[in-house]
């Protein structure tokens, strides 16, 4: 079963024997996870169709994706009284603790509407109604203290900092997601938050903007000097790159027969990534690599249907099959 | 040294032990290689500088790249009497047989000039002087008959077909490179050539154009019904995808600190790919994967300097180190 090939003076043994690989998915309470981000309504148009108002939001995707790996998941967010109570019940059924979700009477939930171009890699924002998000002041319930892992989904750096400041004990791992918008209007505060996190996830254009470097290798070096020890550059359909010190890891995105709607794919990735880390309780570079593969697998599901639809029907067997597809996709041996 | 982890009912053993891996690079005469393509002059401008007239051309890059793996390499091409005899001597020193290289007295070599945009992924063509290429009629020397592997570099499908037609015996493997230009103006002839080849290499936009499908998975399925058994989709800095039946393999491009000039990277990839296949004499799917990693490693070198400069100074040790970097870049285990 094992191939050994000697070439020249040095030897490589590179072996991959897998009939089928299975993550042990029934949840293990290794680490508790706290996620911060939007819970919102989206209206999406892609070349493959369009939706009415459907549930979206960073914290929604993060917590749903992570729910396949952890059962101690809490969220901090804000909605209006227009938000679907049915959907909230579904989230609670998946073990997501909503104690830190503020519901503002007489106000409306954050609403975003966008239209994707034919290439699905770019989109135009049609509507952004901040609504409850305009003056969001996150409040951490006492029961949230002591969370092991913190996922700061895309929100203003000020809100992200307020959450960090309320924690009496620093989590074992803090992951930050942000976007070009905050680099444009709140760069100073973003830099302050960056000093307090372990992992930053941004896309390639944002990495270039934040660093002022075109080469992603050079960009990563600069960004890793701003605070985070790990940088994950998300390249959408082109995969994801992980940087840590001088180490680099690349995970592809799974080429899909059909991408219906990429909305939430980045947050689903983040949820799978930190969910897997929390489940295993291991924050070594090698486990980061596995977590990125898991996150990529989760993100590929979200793209297959509009909104959170696919995450709602997803099974553990499907996740295992998908991770095996990733192993097959990149596996080679010399 | 070997890790085995049982998860659930099924088992995965995924082991990677490599201190350092070394290809046995001193050449072995497994298979002979015949390459067809341009030998030409380029003038290149990138954000990092610009060149005078320097040597370029598909057959140049292919044969130089392959010369690290095979010593029975022959080319079919055409130049004018303006072409550098020094450069021809260098090619011969690398074991490249130039008997099939026509030198047209009183005529000029093919000349291309282009300017790359800041992102290095797109470029404008400034000048295309066909010169000797305008009425190129390839003639196969008798000594070229019996070549094991045939690499048809980017040229008009008519010229590619003329080479195929002159072979008295079908090579064991025929690889075809082409581009959108020929899909625009010579699609019928391109389809005829496609029926006669084993492997097609094109970029993602070309795969979409040729198939009329946006999804690369769907595009691949259509293209594999046109003749080739293997399709390699080159995505530049985003890596390469290999399709064969329902199998898929992905190899990343190595993220580089600095890309000076990507001209010839695709041809260098093709030369490394077919050179490695010819060296090993193994055309299994698993060896195709290795060949794609080797091709990607070779292409990464070409990007580091203008034109063929980097290939001219490249050593076997550097190739081995680079291949190790690819193994590290994508290696993970569950």
JSON list of N, CA, C and O in Angstrom, two decimals, chain B residues 38-42 53-57 60 77-85 87-88 101-113 127-134:
[
{"chain": "B", "resi": 38, "resn": "UNK", "atom": "N", "xyz": [6.42, 28.90, -32.80]},
{"chain": "B", "resi": 38, "resn": "UNK", "atom": "CA", "xyz": [7.22, 30.01, -33.29]},
{"chain": "B", "resi": 38, "resn": "UNK", "atom": "C", "xyz": [8.57, 30.09, -32.59]},
{"chain": "B", "resi": 38, "resn": "UNK", "atom": "O", "xyz": [8.73, 29.70, -31.44]},
{"chain": "B", "resi": 39, "resn": "UNK", "atom": "N", "xyz": [9.55, 30.58, -33.36]},
{"chain": "B", "resi": 39, "resn": "UNK", "atom": "CA", "xyz": [10.83, 31.03, -32.80]},
{"chain": "B", "resi": 39, "resn": "UNK", "atom": "C", "xyz": [10.90, 32.47, -33.28]},
{"chain": "B", "resi": 39, "resn": "UNK", "atom": "O", "xyz": [10.84, 32.72, -34.48]},
{"chain": "B", "resi": 40, "resn": "UNK", "atom": "N", "xyz": [10.97, 33.41, -32.38]},
{"chain": "B", "resi": 40, "resn": "UNK", "atom": "CA", "xyz": [10.61, 34.77, -32.78]},
{"chain": "B", "resi": 40, "resn": "UNK", "atom": "C", "xyz": [11.31, 35.83, -31.96]},
{"chain": "B", "resi": 40, "resn": "UNK", "atom": "O", "xyz": [12.09, 35.53, -31.05]},
{"chain": "B", "resi": 41, "resn": "UNK", "atom": "N", "xyz": [11.02, 37.08, -32.29]},
{"chain": "B", "resi": 41, "resn": "UNK", "atom": "CA", "xyz": [11.46, 38.20, -31.47]},
{"chain": "B", "resi": 41, "resn": "UNK", "atom": "C", "xyz": [10.27, 38.84, -30.76]},
{"chain": "B", "resi": 41, "resn": "UNK", "atom": "O", "xyz": [9.19, 38.96, -31.35]},
{"chain": "B", "resi": 42, "resn": "UNK", "atom": "N", "xyz": [10.49, 39.22, -29.52]},
{"chain": "B", "resi": 42, "resn": "UNK", "atom": "CA", "xyz": [9.47, 39.93, -28.73]},
{"chain": "B", "resi": 42, "resn": "UNK", "atom": "C", "xyz": [10.06, 41.25, -28.25]},
{"chain": "B", "resi": 42, "resn": "UNK", "atom": "O", "xyz": [11.26, 41.38, -28.07]},
{"chain": "B", "resi": 53, "resn": "UNK", "atom": "N", "xyz": [14.37, 44.29, -28.47]},
{"chain": "B", "resi": 53, "resn": "UNK", "atom": "CA", "xyz": [13.99, 43.04, -29.14]},
{"chain": "B", "resi": 53, "resn": "UNK", "atom": "C", "xyz": [14.71, 41.88, -28.43]},
{"chain": "B", "resi": 53, "resn": "UNK", "atom": "O", "xyz": [15.95, 41.87, -28.37]},
{"chain": "B", "resi": 54, "resn": "UNK", "atom": "N", "xyz": [13.96, 40.94, -27.91]},
{"chain": "B", "resi": 54, "resn": "UNK", "atom": "CA", "xyz": [14.59, 39.77, -27.30]},
{"chain": "B", "resi": 54, "resn": "UNK", "atom": "C", "xyz": [13.98, 38.51, -27.89]},
{"chain": "B", "resi": 54, "resn": "UNK", "atom": "O", "xyz": [12.89, 38.56, -28.48]},
{"chain": "B", "resi": 55, "resn": "UNK", "atom": "N", "xyz": [14.65, 37.41, -27.73]},
{"chain": "B", "resi": 55, "resn": "UNK", "atom": "CA", "xyz": [14.15, 36.16, -28.31]},
{"chain": "B", "resi": 55, "resn": "UNK", "atom": "C", "xyz": [12.95, 35.66, -27.53]},
{"chain": "B", "resi": 55, "resn": "UNK", "atom": "O", "xyz": [12.93, 35.68, -26.30]},
{"chain": "B", "resi": 56, "resn": "UNK", "atom": "N", "xyz": [11.93, 35.24, -28.26]},
{"chain": "B", "resi": 56, "resn": "UNK", "atom": "CA", "xyz": [10.74, 34.64, -27.67]},
{"chain": "B", "resi": 56, "resn": "UNK", "atom": "C", "xyz": [10.21, 33.56, -28.60]},
{"chain": "B", "resi": 56, "resn": "UNK", "atom": "O", "xyz": [10.96, 33.01, -29.41]},
{"chain": "B", "resi": 57, "resn": "UNK", "atom": "N", "xyz": [8.92, 33.29, -28.50]},
{"chain": "B", "resi": 57, "resn": "UNK", "atom": "CA", "xyz": [8.30, 32.30, -29.38]},
{"chain": "B", "resi": 57, "resn": "UNK", "atom": "C", "xyz": [7.95, 31.02, -28.64]},
{"chain": "B", "resi": 57, "resn": "UNK", "atom": "O", "xyz": [8.70, 30.57, -27.77]},
{"chain": "B", "resi": 60, "resn": "UNK", "atom": "N", "xyz": [10.46, 28.15, -28.78]},
{"chain": "B", "resi": 60, "resn": "UNK", "atom": "CA", "xyz": [11.65, 28.49, -28.00]},
{"chain": "B", "resi": 60, "resn": "UNK", "atom": "C", "xyz": [11.45, 28.12, -26.54]},
{"chain": "B", "resi": 60, "resn": "UNK", "atom": "O", "xyz": [12.26, 27.39, -25.94]},
{"chain": "B", "resi": 77, "resn": "UNK", "atom": "N", "xyz": [10.08, 24.91, -37.01]},
{"chain": "B", "resi": 77, "resn": "UNK", "atom": "CA", "xyz": [9.70, 26.31, -36.95]},
{"chain": "B", "resi": 77, "resn": "UNK", "atom": "C", "xyz": [10.32, 27.05, -38.14]},
{"chain": "B", "resi": 77, "resn": "UNK", "atom": "O", "xyz": [10.91, 26.43, -39.03]},
{"chain": "B", "resi": 78, "resn": "UNK", "atom": "N", "xyz": [10.18, 28.38, -38.11]},
{"chain": "B", "resi": 78, "resn": "UNK", "atom": "CA", "xyz": [10.74, 29.18, -39.21]},
{"chain": "B", "resi": 78, "resn": "UNK", "atom": "C", "xyz": [11.22, 30.52, -38.65]},
{"chain": "B", "resi": 78, "resn": "UNK", "atom": "O", "xyz": [10.56, 31.12, -37.79]},
{"chain": "B", "resi": 79, "resn": "UNK", "atom": "N", "xyz": [12.38, 30.97, -39.14]},
{"chain": "B", "resi": 79, "resn": "UNK", "atom": "CA", "xyz": [12.91, 32.29, -38.76]},
{"chain": "B", "resi": 79, "resn": "UNK", "atom": "C", "xyz": [13.43, 32.99, -40.01]},
{"chain": "B", "resi": 79, "resn": "UNK", "atom": "O", "xyz": [13.56, 32.38, -41.08]},
{"chain": "B", "resi": 80, "resn": "UNK", "atom": "N", "xyz": [13.71, 34.29, -39.89]},
{"chain": "B", "resi": 80, "resn": "UNK", "atom": "CA", "xyz": [14.36, 35.02, -40.97]},
{"chain": "B", "resi": 80, "resn": "UNK", "atom": "C", "xyz": [15.87, 35.00, -40.76]},
{"chain": "B", "resi": 80, "resn": "UNK", "atom": "O", "xyz": [16.37, 34.47, -39.76]},
{"chain": "B", "resi": 81, "resn": "UNK", "atom": "N", "xyz": [16.59, 35.62, -41.68]},
{"chain": "B", "resi": 81, "resn": "UNK", "atom": "CA", "xyz": [18.06, 35.62, -41.52]},
{"chain": "B", "resi": 81, "resn": "UNK", "atom": "C", "xyz": [18.52, 36.71, -40.55]},
{"chain": "B", "resi": 81, "resn": "UNK", "atom": "O", "xyz": [19.71, 36.92, -40.36]},
{"chain": "B", "resi": 82, "resn": "UNK", "atom": "N", "xyz": [17.54, 37.38, -39.94]},
{"chain": "B", "resi": 82, "resn": "UNK", "atom": "CA", "xyz": [17.87, 38.37, -38.91]},
{"chain": "B", "resi": 82, "resn": "UNK", "atom": "C", "xyz": [18.02, 37.74, -37.53]},
{"chain": "B", "resi": 82, "resn": "UNK", "atom": "O", "xyz": [18.37, 38.41, -36.56]},
{"chain": "B", "resi": 83, "resn": "UNK", "atom": "N", "xyz": [17.76, 36.43, -37.44]},
{"chain": "B", "resi": 83, "resn": "UNK", "atom": "CA", "xyz": [17.72, 35.81, -36.11]},
{"chain": "B", "resi": 83, "resn": "UNK", "atom": "C", "xyz": [19.13, 35.56, -35.57]},
{"chain": "B", "resi": 83, "resn": "UNK", "atom": "O", "xyz": [20.04, 35.19, -36.30]},
{"chain": "B", "resi": 84, "resn": "UNK", "atom": "N", "xyz": [19.27, 35.71, -34.27]},
{"chain": "B", "resi": 84, "resn": "UNK", "atom": "CA", "xyz": [20.56, 35.58, -33.60]},
{"chain": "B", "resi": 84, "resn": "UNK", "atom": "C", "xyz": [21.15, 34.17, -33.74]},
{"chain": "B", "resi": 84, "resn": "UNK", "atom": "O", "xyz": [20.57, 33.20, -33.25]},
{"chain": "B", "resi": 85, "resn": "UNK", "atom": "N", "xyz": [22.30, 34.07, -34.39]},
{"chain": "B", "resi": 85, "resn": "UNK", "atom": "CA", "xyz": [22.95, 32.76, -34.51]},
{"chain": "B", "resi": 85, "resn": "UNK", "atom": "C", "xyz": [23.50, 32.32, -33.15]},
{"chain": "B", "resi": 85, "resn": "UNK", "atom": "O", "xyz": [23.59, 31.13, -32.86]},
{"chain": "B", "resi": 87, "resn": "UNK", "atom": "N", "xyz": [21.99, 32.73, -30.33]},
{"chain": "B", "resi": 87, "resn": "UNK", "atom": "CA", "xyz": [20.90, 32.09, -29.59]},
{"chain": "B", "resi": 87, "resn": "UNK", "atom": "C", "xyz": [20.66, 30.68, -30.10]},
{"chain": "B", "resi": 87, "resn": "UNK", "atom": "O", "xyz": [20.41, 29.76, -29.31]},
{"chain": "B", "resi": 88, "resn": "UNK", "atom": "N", "xyz": [20.76, 30.52, -31.43]},
{"chain": "B", "resi": 88, "resn": "UNK", "atom": "CA", "xyz": [20.57, 29.17, -32.00]},
{"chain": "B", "resi": 88, "resn": "UNK", "atom": "C", "xyz": [21.63, 28.22, -31.46]},
{"chain": "B", "resi": 88, "resn": "UNK", "atom": "O", "xyz": [21.34, 27.06, -31.14]},
{"chain": "B", "resi": 101, "resn": "UNK", "atom": "N", "xyz": [14.19, 23.61, -38.42]},
{"chain": "B", "resi": 101, "resn": "UNK", "atom": "CA", "xyz": [14.02, 25.06, -38.31]},
{"chain": "B", "resi": 101, "resn": "UNK", "atom": "C", "xyz": [14.41, 25.70, -39.64]},
{"chain": "B", "resi": 101, "resn": "UNK", "atom": "O", "xyz": [15.58, 25.72, -40.01]},
{"chain": "B", "resi": 102, "resn": "UNK", "atom": "N", "xyz": [13.43, 26.20, -40.38]},
{"chain": "B", "resi": 102, "resn": "UNK", "atom": "CA", "xyz": [13.72, 26.84, -41.67]},
{"chain": "B", "resi": 102, "resn": "UNK", "atom": "C", "xyz": [14.25, 28.25, -41.45]},
{"chain": "B", "resi": 102, "resn": "UNK", "atom": "O", "xyz": [13.72, 28.99, -40.63]},
{"chain": "B", "resi": 103, "resn": "UNK", "atom": "N", "xyz": [15.31, 28.60, -42.19]},
{"chain": "B", "resi": 103, "resn": "UNK", "atom": "CA", "xyz": [15.84, 29.97, -42.12]},
{"chain": "B", "resi": 103, "resn": "UNK", "atom": "C", "xyz": [15.63, 30.62, -43.49]},
{"chain": "B", "resi": 103, "resn": "UNK", "atom": "O", "xyz": [16.19, 30.19, -44.49]},
{"chain": "B", "resi": 104, "resn": "UNK", "atom": "N", "xyz": [14.77, 31.63, -43.55]},
{"chain": "B", "resi": 104, "resn": "UNK", "atom": "CA", "xyz": [14.40, 32.25, -44.82]},
{"chain": "B", "resi": 104, "resn": "UNK", "atom": "C", "xyz": [15.34, 33.42, -45.12]},
{"chain": "B", "resi": 104, "resn": "UNK", "atom": "O", "xyz": [15.30, 34.44, -44.42]},
{"chain": "B", "resi": 105, "resn": "UNK", "atom": "N", "xyz": [16.13, 33.26, -46.15]},
{"chain": "B", "resi": 105, "resn": "UNK", "atom": "CA", "xyz": [17.06, 34.32, -46.55]},
{"chain": "B", "resi": 105, "resn": "UNK", "atom": "C", "xyz": [16.31, 35.58, -46.96]},
{"chain": "B", "resi": 105, "resn": "UNK", "atom": "O", "xyz": [15.29, 35.50, -47.66]},
{"chain": "B", "resi": 106, "resn": "UNK", "atom": "N", "xyz": [16.80, 36.71, -46.52]},
{"chain": "B", "resi": 106, "resn": "UNK", "atom": "CA", "xyz": [16.20, 37.99, -46.92]},
{"chain": "B", "resi": 106, "resn": "UNK", "atom": "C", "xyz": [14.87, 38.29, -46.27]},
{"chain": "B", "resi": 106, "resn": "UNK", "atom": "O", "xyz": [14.22, 39.28, -46.61]},
{"chain": "B", "resi": 107, "resn": "UNK", "atom": "N", "xyz": [14.47, 37.43, -45.32]},
{"chain": "B", "resi": 107, "resn": "UNK", "atom": "CA", "xyz": [13.19, 37.69, -44.64]},
{"chain": "B", "resi": 107, "resn": "UNK", "atom": "C", "xyz": [13.43, 37.93, -43.16]},
{"chain": "B", "resi": 107, "resn": "UNK", "atom": "O", "xyz": [14.51, 37.66, -42.63]},
{"chain": "B", "resi": 108, "resn": "UNK", "atom": "N", "xyz": [12.39, 38.44, -42.52]},
{"chain": "B", "resi": 108, "resn": "UNK", "atom": "CA", "xyz": [12.50, 38.75, -41.10]},
{"chain": "B", "resi": 108, "resn": "UNK", "atom": "C", "xyz": [11.73, 37.75, -40.24]},
{"chain": "B", "resi": 108, "resn": "UNK", "atom": "O", "xyz": [10.70, 37.23, -40.66]},
{"chain": "B", "resi": 109, "resn": "UNK", "atom": "N", "xyz": [12.20, 37.55, -39.02]},
{"chain": "B", "resi": 109, "resn": "UNK", "atom": "CA", "xyz": [11.54, 36.65, -38.08]},
{"chain": "B", "resi": 109, "resn": "UNK", "atom": "C", "xyz": [10.23, 37.27, -37.58]},
{"chain": "B", "resi": 109, "resn": "UNK", "atom": "O", "xyz": [10.06, 38.49, -37.61]},
{"chain": "B", "resi": 110, "resn": "UNK", "atom": "N", "xyz": [9.34, 36.42, -37.13]},
{"chain": "B", "resi": 110, "resn": "UNK", "atom": "CA", "xyz": [8.08, 36.86, -36.52]},
{"chain": "B", "resi": 110, "resn": "UNK", "atom": "C", "xyz": [8.41, 37.79, -35.35]},
{"chain": "B", "resi": 110, "resn": "UNK", "atom": "O", "xyz": [9.31, 37.54, -34.56]},
{"chain": "B", "resi": 111, "resn": "UNK", "atom": "N", "xyz": [7.65, 38.91, -35.28]},
{"chain": "B", "resi": 111, "resn": "UNK", "atom": "CA", "xyz": [7.90, 39.89, -34.22]},
{"chain": "B", "resi": 111, "resn": "UNK", "atom": "C", "xyz": [6.61, 40.26, -33.52]},
{"chain": "B", "resi": 111, "resn": "UNK", "atom": "O", "xyz": [5.60, 40.56, -34.16]},
{"chain": "B", "resi": 112, "resn": "UNK", "atom": "N", "xyz": [6.63, 40.20, -32.21]},
{"chain": "B", "resi": 112, "resn": "UNK", "atom": "CA", "xyz": [5.46, 40.58, -31.41]},
{"chain": "B", "resi": 112, "resn": "UNK", "atom": "C", "xyz": [5.89, 41.57, -30.33]},
{"chain": "B", "resi": 112, "resn": "UNK", "atom": "O", "xyz": [6.94, 41.41, -29.70]},
{"chain": "B", "resi": 113, "resn": "UNK", "atom": "N", "xyz": [5.08, 42.60, -30.15]},
{"chain": "B", "resi": 113, "resn": "UNK", "atom": "CA", "xyz": [5.37, 43.55, -29.09]},
{"chain": "B", "resi": 113, "resn": "UNK", "atom": "C", "xyz": [4.11, 43.74, -28.25]},
{"chain": "B", "resi": 113, "resn": "UNK", "atom": "O", "xyz": [3.00, 43.89, -28.79]},
{"chain": "B", "resi": 127, "resn": "UNK", "atom": "N", "xyz": [2.29, 45.46, -31.50]},
{"chain": "B", "resi": 127, "resn": "UNK", "atom": "CA", "xyz": [2.71, 45.15, -32.86]},
{"chain": "B", "resi": 127, "resn": "UNK", "atom": "C", "xyz": [2.68, 43.65, -33.08]},
{"chain": "B", "resi": 127, "resn": "UNK", "atom": "O", "xyz": [3.09, 42.89, -32.20]},
{"chain": "B", "resi": 128, "resn": "UNK", "atom": "N", "xyz": [2.17, 43.22, -34.23]},
{"chain": "B", "resi": 128, "resn": "UNK", "atom": "CA", "xyz": [2.33, 41.83, -34.66]},
{"chain": "B", "resi": 128, "resn": "UNK", "atom": "C", "xyz": [2.80, 41.85, -36.11]},
{"chain": "B", "resi": 128, "resn": "UNK", "atom": "O", "xyz": [2.03, 42.17, -37.01]},
{"chain": "B", "resi": 129, "resn": "UNK", "atom": "N", "xyz": [4.09, 41.57, -36.32]},
{"chain": "B", "resi": 129, "resn": "UNK", "atom": "CA", "xyz": [4.61, 41.46, -37.69]},
{"chain": "B", "resi": 129, "resn": "UNK", "atom": "C", "xyz": [4.80, 39.99, -38.01]},
{"chain": "B", "resi": 129, "resn": "UNK", "atom": "O", "xyz": [5.75, 39.36, -37.53]},
{"chain": "B", "resi": 130, "resn": "UNK", "atom": "N", "xyz": [3.90, 39.43, -38.83]},
{"chain": "B", "resi": 130, "resn": "UNK", "atom": "CA", "xyz": [3.98, 38.00, -39.12]},
{"chain": "B", "resi": 130, "resn": "UNK", "atom": "C", "xyz": [5.30, 37.62, -39.80]},
{"chain": "B", "resi": 130, "resn": "UNK", "atom": "O", "xyz": [5.89, 36.60, -39.50]},
{"chain": "B", "resi": 131, "resn": "UNK", "atom": "N", "xyz": [5.73, 38.49, -40.78]},
{"chain": "B", "resi": 131, "resn": "UNK", "atom": "CA", "xyz": [6.98, 38.23, -41.51]},
{"chain": "B", "resi": 131, "resn": "UNK", "atom": "C", "xyz": [7.03, 36.79, -42.02]},
{"chain": "B", "resi": 131, "resn": "UNK", "atom": "O", "xyz": [6.11, 36.38, -42.71]},
{"chain": "B", "resi": 132, "resn": "UNK", "atom": "N", "xyz": [8.06, 36.01, -41.65]},
{"chain": "B", "resi": 132, "resn": "UNK", "atom": "CA", "xyz": [8.20, 34.64, -42.18]},
{"chain": "B", "resi": 132, "resn": "UNK", "atom": "C", "xyz": [7.01, 33.74, -41.86]},
{"chain": "B", "resi": 132, "resn": "UNK", "atom": "O", "xyz": [6.83, 32.70, -42.50]},
{"chain": "B", "resi": 133, "resn": "UNK", "atom": "N", "xyz": [6.22, 34.12, -40.87]},
{"chain": "B", "resi": 133, "resn": "UNK", "atom": "CA", "xyz": [5.11, 33.26, -40.46]},
{"chain": "B", "resi": 133, "resn": "UNK", "atom": "C", "xyz": [3.94, 33.33, -41.44]},
{"chain": "B", "resi": 133, "resn": "UNK", "atom": "O", "xyz": [3.10, 32.43, -41.47]},
{"chain": "B", "resi": 134, "resn": "UNK", "atom": "N", "xyz": [3.92, 34.40, -42.24]},
{"chain": "B", "resi": 134, "resn": "UNK", "atom": "CA", "xyz": [2.78, 34.65, -43.12]},
{"chain": "B", "resi": 134, "resn": "UNK", "atom": "C", "xyz": [2.52, 33.47, -44.06]},
{"chain": "B", "resi": 134, "resn": "UNK", "atom": "O", "xyz": [1.37, 33.10, -44.31]}
]
